[in-house]
Amino acid sequence: MERINETMSKLFQNDKFQLRLNQMKNEILQNPDIQQFLNQHHDRVTGDMIDRSLNKLYEYITQSKNCQKCISFDRCSNMIKGYEPTLIISGNSIDLQYDKCNKKIKYDEQKKQQDLIQSINIPSEILQATVDQVALDDNSRLKAVHLIQDFIEKYDKDKNRGKGLFFHGPFGVGKTYLLGAIANDLASKNVSTMLIYLPEFLRELKGSFQDQSLNNKIEVVKKVSVLMLDDIGAESMTSWTRDEILGPILQYRMLENLPTFFTSNFSYDQLQHHLSYSQRGEEEKLKAARIMERIKYLTIPVEITGKNRRYDKN
Ligand code: ADP
Ligand code: MG
């Protein structure tokens, strides 16, 4: 008795299965995309082939194609995120080929660009800036944009590397924003940039004093294709950070002809004064002068004026 019940129940399940399979097959064959594919390949597709490939065909109709259902790459609902299927004939069955969708292609391009910009303690809005978006509402910014375009046009990895720029002016006028814009334009030309908020970077380096990671960090900063040091002068520079960190970085970049950009609230002269902060007399002044020589060698100064954009975004 037990055994008959078992067999009956298996048969019953089997029937249910068959029913579901038929429903699925109907659904698949009514799908307009499938119909189009079958029409296109009517000379090669047999009934057997369809039966053998039902799982693939079903997978096809459940996946999003041409991004119709897609809001963004991040929210892609497909089995393989960012890939969409096409139906193909492979031997005696129908198969799926997955290719990157348009949104994934775009996302990868953007990611590749973003990877070219390394940054340390720089706000994300700055990393979105582009030269085209820079408001030209002020003569100083107009001049800056000309110099930026000059630099970007001339930039060539092996030769003709132009001087970097030293943007100086009051707080909030958009100096850091200009750095972000340059970095993004360079990324679109496949040039990598490192954008560093200098006060925080130097603070962190003091923390890793005598640590091997310190040398590694300095080596990376020395050698990056384009270096941008944001807000020089806003830090409380010690003799150690000035002479053992900043000095060698700038020296290396000068000798190797590697473009270096700065922003500062100080002009060249004011910065020289800040860097000497004559605690110990003449010797400090000389060292400050030596750093300034390197900065001047590496950059063209551009004063940025205008309103404080931090509180007035109109
Ligand atoms: P600074 O470095 O001179 O202190 P920021 O570059 O940080 O100033 O700019 C201050 C604010 O104004 C930021 O929020 C920045 O995104 C915005 N901003 C600066 N320049 C522009 C610009 N040209 N167009 C649009 N927004 C800008
Ligand atoms: Mg700034």
Tab-separated table of C-alpha atoms and ligand atoms in Angstrom:
chain	number	residue	atom	x	y	z
A	1	MET	CA	0.000	0.000	0.000
A	2	GLU	CA	2.763	2.348	1.006
A	3	ARG	CA	4.595	1.760	-2.247
A	4	ILE	CA	1.568	2.498	-4.395
A	5	ASN	CA	1.032	5.769	-2.578
A	6	GLU	CA	4.605	6.709	-3.174
A	7	THR	CA	4.416	5.974	-6.888
A	8	MET	CA	1.102	7.833	-7.186
A	9	SER	CA	2.513	10.844	-5.535
A	10	LYS	CA	5.563	10.797	-7.810
A	11	LEU	CA	3.312	10.549	-10.837
A	12	PHE	CA	1.214	13.359	-9.528
A	13	GLN	CA	4.285	15.522	-9.041
A	14	ASN	CA	5.418	14.581	-12.497
A	15	ASP	CA	2.090	15.702	-13.922
A	16	LYS	CA	2.384	18.981	-12.134
A	17	PHE	CA	5.840	19.356	-13.472
A	18	GLN	CA	4.676	18.649	-17.022
A	19	LEU	CA	1.926	21.198	-16.631
A	20	ARG	CA	4.339	23.850	-15.462
A	21	LEU	CA	6.714	23.015	-18.267
A	22	ASN	CA	3.950	23.448	-20.836
A	23	GLN	CA	2.917	26.753	-19.318
A	24	MET	CA	6.504	27.898	-19.402
A	25	LYS	CA	6.912	26.803	-23.004
A	26	ASN	CA	3.779	28.731	-24.008
A	27	GLU	CA	4.999	31.815	-22.246
A	28	ILE	CA	8.361	31.531	-23.984
A	29	LEU	CA	6.909	30.982	-27.446
A	30	GLN	CA	4.589	33.940	-27.086
A	31	ASN	CA	7.403	36.286	-26.258
A	32	PRO	CA	7.890	38.665	-29.209
A	33	ASP	CA	11.716	38.606	-28.970
A	34	ILE	CA	11.750	34.811	-29.027
A	35	GLN	CA	9.301	34.759	-31.921
A	36	GLN	CA	11.506	37.123	-33.865
A	37	PHE	CA	14.568	34.963	-33.191
A	38	LEU	CA	12.762	31.785	-34.205
A	39	ASN	CA	11.484	33.427	-37.391
A	40	GLN	CA	14.936	34.661	-38.254
A	41	HIS	CA	16.415	31.191	-37.826
A	42	HIS	CA	13.463	29.051	-38.926
A	43	ASP	CA	15.703	27.127	-41.310
A	44	ARG	CA	17.971	25.927	-38.482
A	45	VAL	CA	15.790	25.715	-35.396
A	46	THR	CA	13.886	22.460	-34.845
A	47	GLY	CA	11.222	21.589	-32.267
A	48	ASP	CA	13.752	19.396	-30.532
A	49	MET	CA	16.202	22.229	-30.281
A	50	ILE	CA	13.552	24.413	-28.655
A	51	ASP	CA	12.686	21.699	-26.132
A	52	ARG	CA	16.331	21.162	-25.318
A	53	SER	CA	16.952	24.888	-24.847
A	54	LEU	CA	13.848	25.845	-22.856
A	55	ASN	CA	15.904	26.775	-19.817
A	56	LYS	CA	18.080	29.131	-21.902
A	57	LEU	CA	15.056	30.652	-23.623
A	58	TYR	CA	13.391	31.161	-20.258
A	59	GLU	CA	16.533	32.771	-18.885
A	60	TYR	CA	16.514	35.065	-21.911
A	61	ILE	CA	12.973	36.338	-21.380
A	62	THR	CA	13.540	37.000	-17.674
A	63	GLN	CA	16.636	39.142	-18.241
A	64	SER	CA	16.583	42.828	-19.043
A	65	LYS	CA	17.723	43.784	-22.533
A	66	ASN	CA	18.661	47.153	-24.036
A	67	CYS	CA	18.469	48.492	-20.488
A	68	GLN	CA	14.646	48.790	-20.826
A	69	LYS	CA	14.070	47.945	-17.205
A	70	CYS	CA	17.302	49.418	-16.020
A	71	ILE	CA	17.626	52.594	-13.958
A	72	SER	CA	21.365	52.550	-13.470
A	73	PHE	CA	24.226	50.083	-13.606
A	74	ASP	CA	24.270	49.882	-9.791
A	75	ARG	CA	20.672	48.695	-9.776
A	76	CYS	CA	20.995	46.240	-12.669
A	77	SER	CA	18.655	43.323	-12.073
A	78	ASN	CA	20.333	40.879	-14.459
A	79	MET	CA	22.015	37.679	-13.334
A	80	ILE	CA	25.376	39.008	-14.374
A	81	LYS	CA	25.322	42.643	-13.413
A	82	GLY	CA	25.878	44.931	-16.400
A	83	TYR	CA	25.594	42.196	-18.996
A	84	GLU	CA	22.667	41.558	-21.303
A	85	PRO	CA	21.922	38.371	-23.218
A	86	THR	CA	21.518	37.739	-26.939
A	87	LEU	CA	20.211	34.489	-28.350
A	88	ILE	CA	22.617	32.524	-30.502
A	89	ILE	CA	22.653	29.114	-32.112
A	90	SER	CA	25.435	26.975	-30.795
A	91	GLY	CA	25.717	23.554	-32.437
A	92	ASN	CA	22.430	21.776	-31.947
A	93	SER	CA	20.993	24.052	-29.331
A	94	ILE	CA	20.050	27.604	-28.631
A	95	ASP	CA	22.344	29.383	-26.248
A	96	LEU	CA	22.881	32.798	-24.717
A	97	GLN	CA	25.740	35.161	-25.169
A	98	TYR	CA	26.204	37.837	-22.527
A	99	ASP	CA	27.689	41.189	-23.521
A	100	LYS	CA	28.291	44.383	-21.590
A	101	CYS	CA	25.288	46.706	-21.735
A	102	ASN	CA	25.670	50.402	-22.611
A	103	LYS	CA	25.376	51.463	-18.999
A	104	LYS	CA	28.133	49.059	-17.964
A	105	ILE	CA	30.392	50.293	-20.788
A	106	LYS	CA	29.855	53.866	-19.641
A	107	TYR	CA	30.368	52.920	-15.996
A	108	ASP	CA	33.654	51.145	-16.800
A	109	GLU	CA	34.920	54.152	-18.729
A	110	GLN	CA	34.090	56.478	-15.854
A	111	LYS	CA	35.667	54.118	-13.345
A	112	LYS	CA	38.832	53.892	-15.413
A	113	GLN	CA	38.985	57.681	-15.452
A	114	GLN	CA	38.345	57.944	-11.740
A	115	ASP	CA	41.093	55.435	-11.076
A	116	LEU	CA	43.492	57.788	-12.805
A	117	ILE	CA	42.805	60.370	-10.116
A	118	GLN	CA	44.116	59.465	-6.729
A	119	SER	CA	43.167	61.805	-3.963
A	120	ILE	CA	43.827	62.251	-0.301
A	121	ASN	CA	41.242	64.146	1.754
A	122	ILE	CA	39.671	65.977	-1.173
A	123	PRO	CA	35.861	66.490	-1.125
A	124	SER	CA	34.003	64.396	-3.684
A	125	GLU	CA	32.289	67.410	-5.315
A	126	ILE	CA	35.758	68.687	-6.267
A	127	LEU	CA	36.510	65.375	-7.949
A	128	GLN	CA	33.471	65.883	-10.207
A	129	ALA	CA	34.622	69.293	-11.487
A	130	THR	CA	35.399	69.790	-15.165
A	131	VAL	CA	37.046	72.671	-16.993
A	132	ASP	CA	33.909	73.205	-19.122
A	133	GLN	CA	31.869	73.782	-15.985
A	134	VAL	CA	34.172	76.382	-14.484
A	135	ALA	CA	32.137	79.582	-14.260
A	136	LEU	CA	33.958	82.297	-16.215
A	137	ASP	CA	32.401	85.127	-14.239
A	138	ASP	CA	35.660	86.652	-13.221
A	139	ASN	CA	38.729	87.822	-15.152
A	140	SER	CA	41.100	85.912	-12.947
A	141	ARG	CA	39.253	82.667	-13.639
A	142	LEU	CA	39.294	83.440	-17.344
A	143	LYS	CA	43.062	83.778	-17.198
A	144	ALA	CA	43.280	80.581	-15.160
A	145	VAL	CA	41.207	78.650	-17.687
A	146	HIS	CA	43.442	79.872	-20.538
A	147	LEU	CA	46.534	78.708	-18.691
A	148	ILE	CA	44.874	75.385	-17.851
A	149	GLN	CA	43.930	74.802	-21.469
A	150	ASP	CA	47.475	75.687	-22.504
A	151	PHE	CA	48.852	73.189	-20.052
A	152	ILE	CA	46.493	70.413	-21.057
A	153	GLU	CA	47.108	70.931	-24.754
A	154	LYS	CA	50.870	70.915	-24.332
A	155	TYR	CA	50.961	68.042	-21.937
A	156	ASP	CA	52.785	65.180	-23.458
A	157	LYS	CA	54.050	62.366	-21.321
A	158	ASP	CA	57.628	62.413	-22.577
A	159	LYS	CA	58.360	65.938	-23.657
A	160	ASN	CA	57.003	69.457	-23.571
A	161	ARG	CA	55.620	69.174	-20.074
A	162	GLY	CA	54.554	72.673	-19.228
A	163	LYS	CA	54.853	74.302	-15.835
A	164	GLY	CA	52.190	73.680	-13.239
A	165	LEU	CA	50.102	76.508	-11.806
A	166	PHE	CA	50.134	78.132	-8.404
A	167	PHE	CA	46.578	79.318	-7.680
A	168	HIS	CA	46.501	81.790	-4.855
A	169	GLY	CA	43.768	83.944	-3.417
A	170	PRO	CA	41.226	84.145	-0.618
A	171	PHE	CA	39.263	81.317	0.870
A	172	GLY	CA	36.303	79.977	-1.141
A	173	VAL	CA	37.028	81.500	-4.562
A	174	GLY	CA	37.352	78.109	-6.237
A	175	LYS	CA	41.077	77.311	-6.221
A	176	THR	CA	40.698	73.673	-5.235
A	177	TYR	CA	37.825	73.329	-7.693
A	178	LEU	CA	40.196	74.321	-10.495
A	179	LEU	CA	42.568	71.513	-9.488
A	180	GLY	CA	39.711	68.996	-9.672
A	181	ALA	CA	38.777	70.283	-13.112
A	182	ILE	CA	42.351	69.905	-14.398
A	183	ALA	CA	42.631	66.400	-12.925
A	184	ASN	CA	39.457	65.303	-14.710
A	185	ASP	CA	40.507	66.745	-18.034
A	186	LEU	CA	43.865	65.018	-17.736
A	187	ALA	CA	42.149	61.734	-16.852
A	188	SER	CA	40.169	61.931	-20.071
A	189	LYS	CA	43.576	62.049	-21.802
A	190	ASN	CA	44.716	59.032	-19.795
A	191	VAL	CA	47.070	61.012	-17.554
A	192	SER	CA	47.109	60.126	-13.872
A	193	THR	CA	47.017	62.787	-11.202
A	194	MET	CA	47.377	62.792	-7.462
A	195	LEU	CA	45.461	65.461	-5.610
A	196	ILE	CA	46.463	65.913	-1.995
A	197	TYR	CA	45.082	68.126	0.731
A	198	LEU	CA	48.510	69.025	2.058
A	199	PRO	CA	47.760	69.989	5.703
A	200	GLU	CA	46.126	66.641	6.458
A	201	PHE	CA	48.711	64.686	4.489
A	202	LEU	CA	51.568	66.228	6.454
A	203	ARG	CA	49.730	65.597	9.709
A	204	GLU	CA	49.377	61.939	8.784
A	205	LEU	CA	53.006	61.686	7.777
A	206	LYS	CA	54.077	63.004	11.162
A	207	GLY	CA	52.094	60.089	12.607
A	208	SER	CA	53.986	57.561	10.521
A	209	PHE	CA	57.379	59.005	11.391
A	210	GLN	CA	60.098	56.303	11.159
A	211	ASP	CA	57.617	53.938	9.636
A	212	GLN	CA	58.508	52.203	6.354
A	213	SER	CA	55.136	53.262	4.942
A	214	LEU	CA	56.335	56.856	5.182
A	215	ASN	CA	59.043	56.313	2.588
A	216	ASN	CA	56.635	54.450	0.345
A	217	LYS	CA	54.124	57.284	0.490
A	218	ILE	CA	56.773	59.862	-0.307
A	219	GLU	CA	58.058	57.795	-3.221
A	220	VAL	CA	54.566	57.592	-4.751
A	221	VAL	CA	53.990	61.321	-4.367
A	222	LYS	CA	57.395	62.129	-5.850
A	223	LYS	CA	56.820	60.116	-8.982
A	224	VAL	CA	53.151	60.533	-9.934
A	225	SER	CA	52.733	62.067	-13.421
A	226	VAL	CA	50.922	65.147	-12.179
A	227	LEU	CA	50.938	66.183	-8.523
A	228	MET	CA	48.559	68.709	-6.985
A	229	LEU	CA	49.205	70.008	-3.501
A	230	ASP	CA	46.142	71.736	-2.140
A	231	ASP	CA	46.300	74.498	0.460
A	232	ILE	CA	50.008	74.874	1.025
A	233	GLY	CA	50.498	77.327	3.856
A	234	ALA	CA	47.375	76.273	5.759
A	235	GLU	CA	49.375	73.727	7.737
A	236	SER	CA	51.647	74.360	10.634
A	237	MET	CA	54.777	73.305	8.778
A	238	THR	CA	57.557	72.035	10.963
A	239	SER	CA	61.188	72.142	9.885
A	240	TRP	CA	60.967	68.379	9.466
A	241	THR	CA	57.975	68.372	7.108
A	242	ARG	CA	59.416	71.303	5.189
A	243	ASP	CA	62.974	70.014	4.800
A	244	GLU	CA	62.545	66.245	4.880
A	245	ILE	CA	59.202	65.810	3.132
A	246	LEU	CA	58.278	68.759	0.951
A	247	GLY	CA	61.846	69.651	-0.034
A	248	PRO	CA	62.825	66.260	-1.497
A	249	ILE	CA	59.453	65.829	-3.234
A	250	LEU	CA	59.771	69.184	-4.985
A	251	GLN	CA	63.453	68.666	-5.752
A	252	TYR	CA	62.735	65.358	-7.445
A	253	ARG	CA	59.863	66.743	-9.474
A	254	MET	CA	61.948	69.699	-10.562
A	255	LEU	CA	64.784	67.510	-11.794
A	256	GLU	CA	62.462	65.057	-13.501
A	257	ASN	CA	60.391	67.828	-15.033
A	258	LEU	CA	57.143	66.511	-13.512
A	259	PRO	CA	54.222	68.962	-13.418
A	260	THR	CA	53.192	70.121	-9.963
A	261	PHE	CA	50.257	72.341	-9.036
A	262	PHE	CA	49.507	74.205	-5.824
A	263	THR	CA	46.742	76.188	-4.243
A	264	SER	CA	47.352	78.583	-1.397
A	265	ASN	CA	45.786	81.462	0.463
A	266	PHE	CA	49.248	83.029	0.249
A	267	SER	CA	51.098	84.615	-2.656
A	268	TYR	CA	54.699	83.498	-3.305
A	269	ASP	CA	56.060	86.200	-0.974
A	270	GLN	CA	53.565	85.547	1.783
A	271	LEU	CA	54.213	81.815	1.556
A	272	GLN	CA	57.963	82.357	1.819
A	273	HIS	CA	57.350	84.282	5.011
A	274	HIS	CA	55.095	81.512	6.338
A	275	LEU	CA	57.679	78.847	5.549
A	276	SER	CA	60.449	80.681	7.354
A	277	TYR	CA	58.492	81.620	10.507
A	278	SER	CA	61.838	82.609	11.872
A	279	GLN	CA	61.880	80.665	15.110
A	280	ARG	CA	65.541	80.052	14.675
A	281	GLY	CA	66.722	83.028	12.683
A	282	GLU	CA	68.587	83.230	9.407
A	283	GLU	CA	69.027	79.531	8.715
A	284	GLU	CA	65.260	78.968	8.576
A	285	LYS	CA	64.886	81.845	6.131
A	286	LEU	CA	67.403	80.251	3.821
A	287	LYS	CA	65.614	76.950	3.903
A	288	ALA	CA	62.282	78.627	3.210
A	289	ALA	CA	63.874	80.454	0.294
A	290	ARG	CA	65.147	77.177	-1.096
A	291	ILE	CA	61.652	75.631	-1.008
A	292	MET	CA	60.222	78.731	-2.645
A	293	GLU	CA	62.784	78.551	-5.435
A	294	ARG	CA	61.540	75.078	-6.238
A	295	ILE	CA	57.890	76.112	-6.124
A	296	LYS	CA	58.615	79.062	-8.405
A	297	TYR	CA	60.552	76.880	-10.800
A	298	LEU	CA	57.663	74.424	-10.971
A	299	THR	CA	54.765	76.874	-11.374
A	300	ILE	CA	53.263	79.984	-12.917
A	301	PRO	CA	51.444	82.033	-10.255
A	302	VAL	CA	47.784	82.843	-10.939
A	303	GLU	CA	45.822	84.986	-8.544
A	304	ILE	CA	42.188	83.942	-8.215
A	305	THR	CA	39.768	86.585	-7.027
A	306	GLY	CA	35.986	86.862	-6.904
A	307	LYS	CA	33.271	86.038	-4.467
A	308	ASN	CA	33.365	83.347	-1.840
A	309	ARG	CA	31.515	80.491	-3.514
A	310	ARG	CA	31.326	78.477	-0.395
A	311	TYR	CA	28.371	80.421	0.986
A	312	ASP	CA	26.957	81.943	-2.159
A	313	LYS	CA	26.495	79.374	-4.887
A	314	ASN	CA	24.664	81.775	-7.251
B	1	ADP	P1	38.992	77.426	-2.376
B	1	ADP	O1	39.831	76.234	-2.639
B	1	ADP	O2	39.443	78.635	-3.143
B	1	ADP	O3	38.851	77.734	-0.923
B	1	ADP	P2	36.881	75.770	-3.422
B	1	ADP	O4	37.525	75.332	-4.664
B	1	ADP	O5	36.826	74.819	-2.291
B	1	ADP	O6	37.524	77.136	-2.919
B	1	ADP	O7	35.409	76.257	-3.820
B	1	ADP	C1	34.429	76.634	-2.873
B	1	ADP	C2	33.056	76.083	-3.287
B	1	ADP	O8	32.603	76.618	-4.507
B	1	ADP	C3	33.087	74.600	-3.474
B	1	ADP	O9	31.873	74.091	-2.973
B	1	ADP	C4	33.168	74.412	-4.962
B	1	ADP	O10	32.569	73.204	-5.375
B	1	ADP	C5	32.411	75.599	-5.496
B	1	ADP	N1	33.020	76.120	-6.733
B	1	ADP	C6	34.234	76.657	-6.834
B	1	ADP	N2	34.513	77.074	-8.083
B	1	ADP	C7	33.430	76.788	-8.819
B	1	ADP	C8	33.084	76.979	-10.204
B	1	ADP	N3	33.919	77.576	-11.055
B	1	ADP	N4	31.873	76.552	-10.602
B	1	ADP	C9	31.036	75.973	-9.743
B	1	ADP	N5	31.288	75.768	-8.427
B	1	ADP	C10	32.459	76.166	-7.953
B	2	MG	MG	40.777	74.995	-1.273
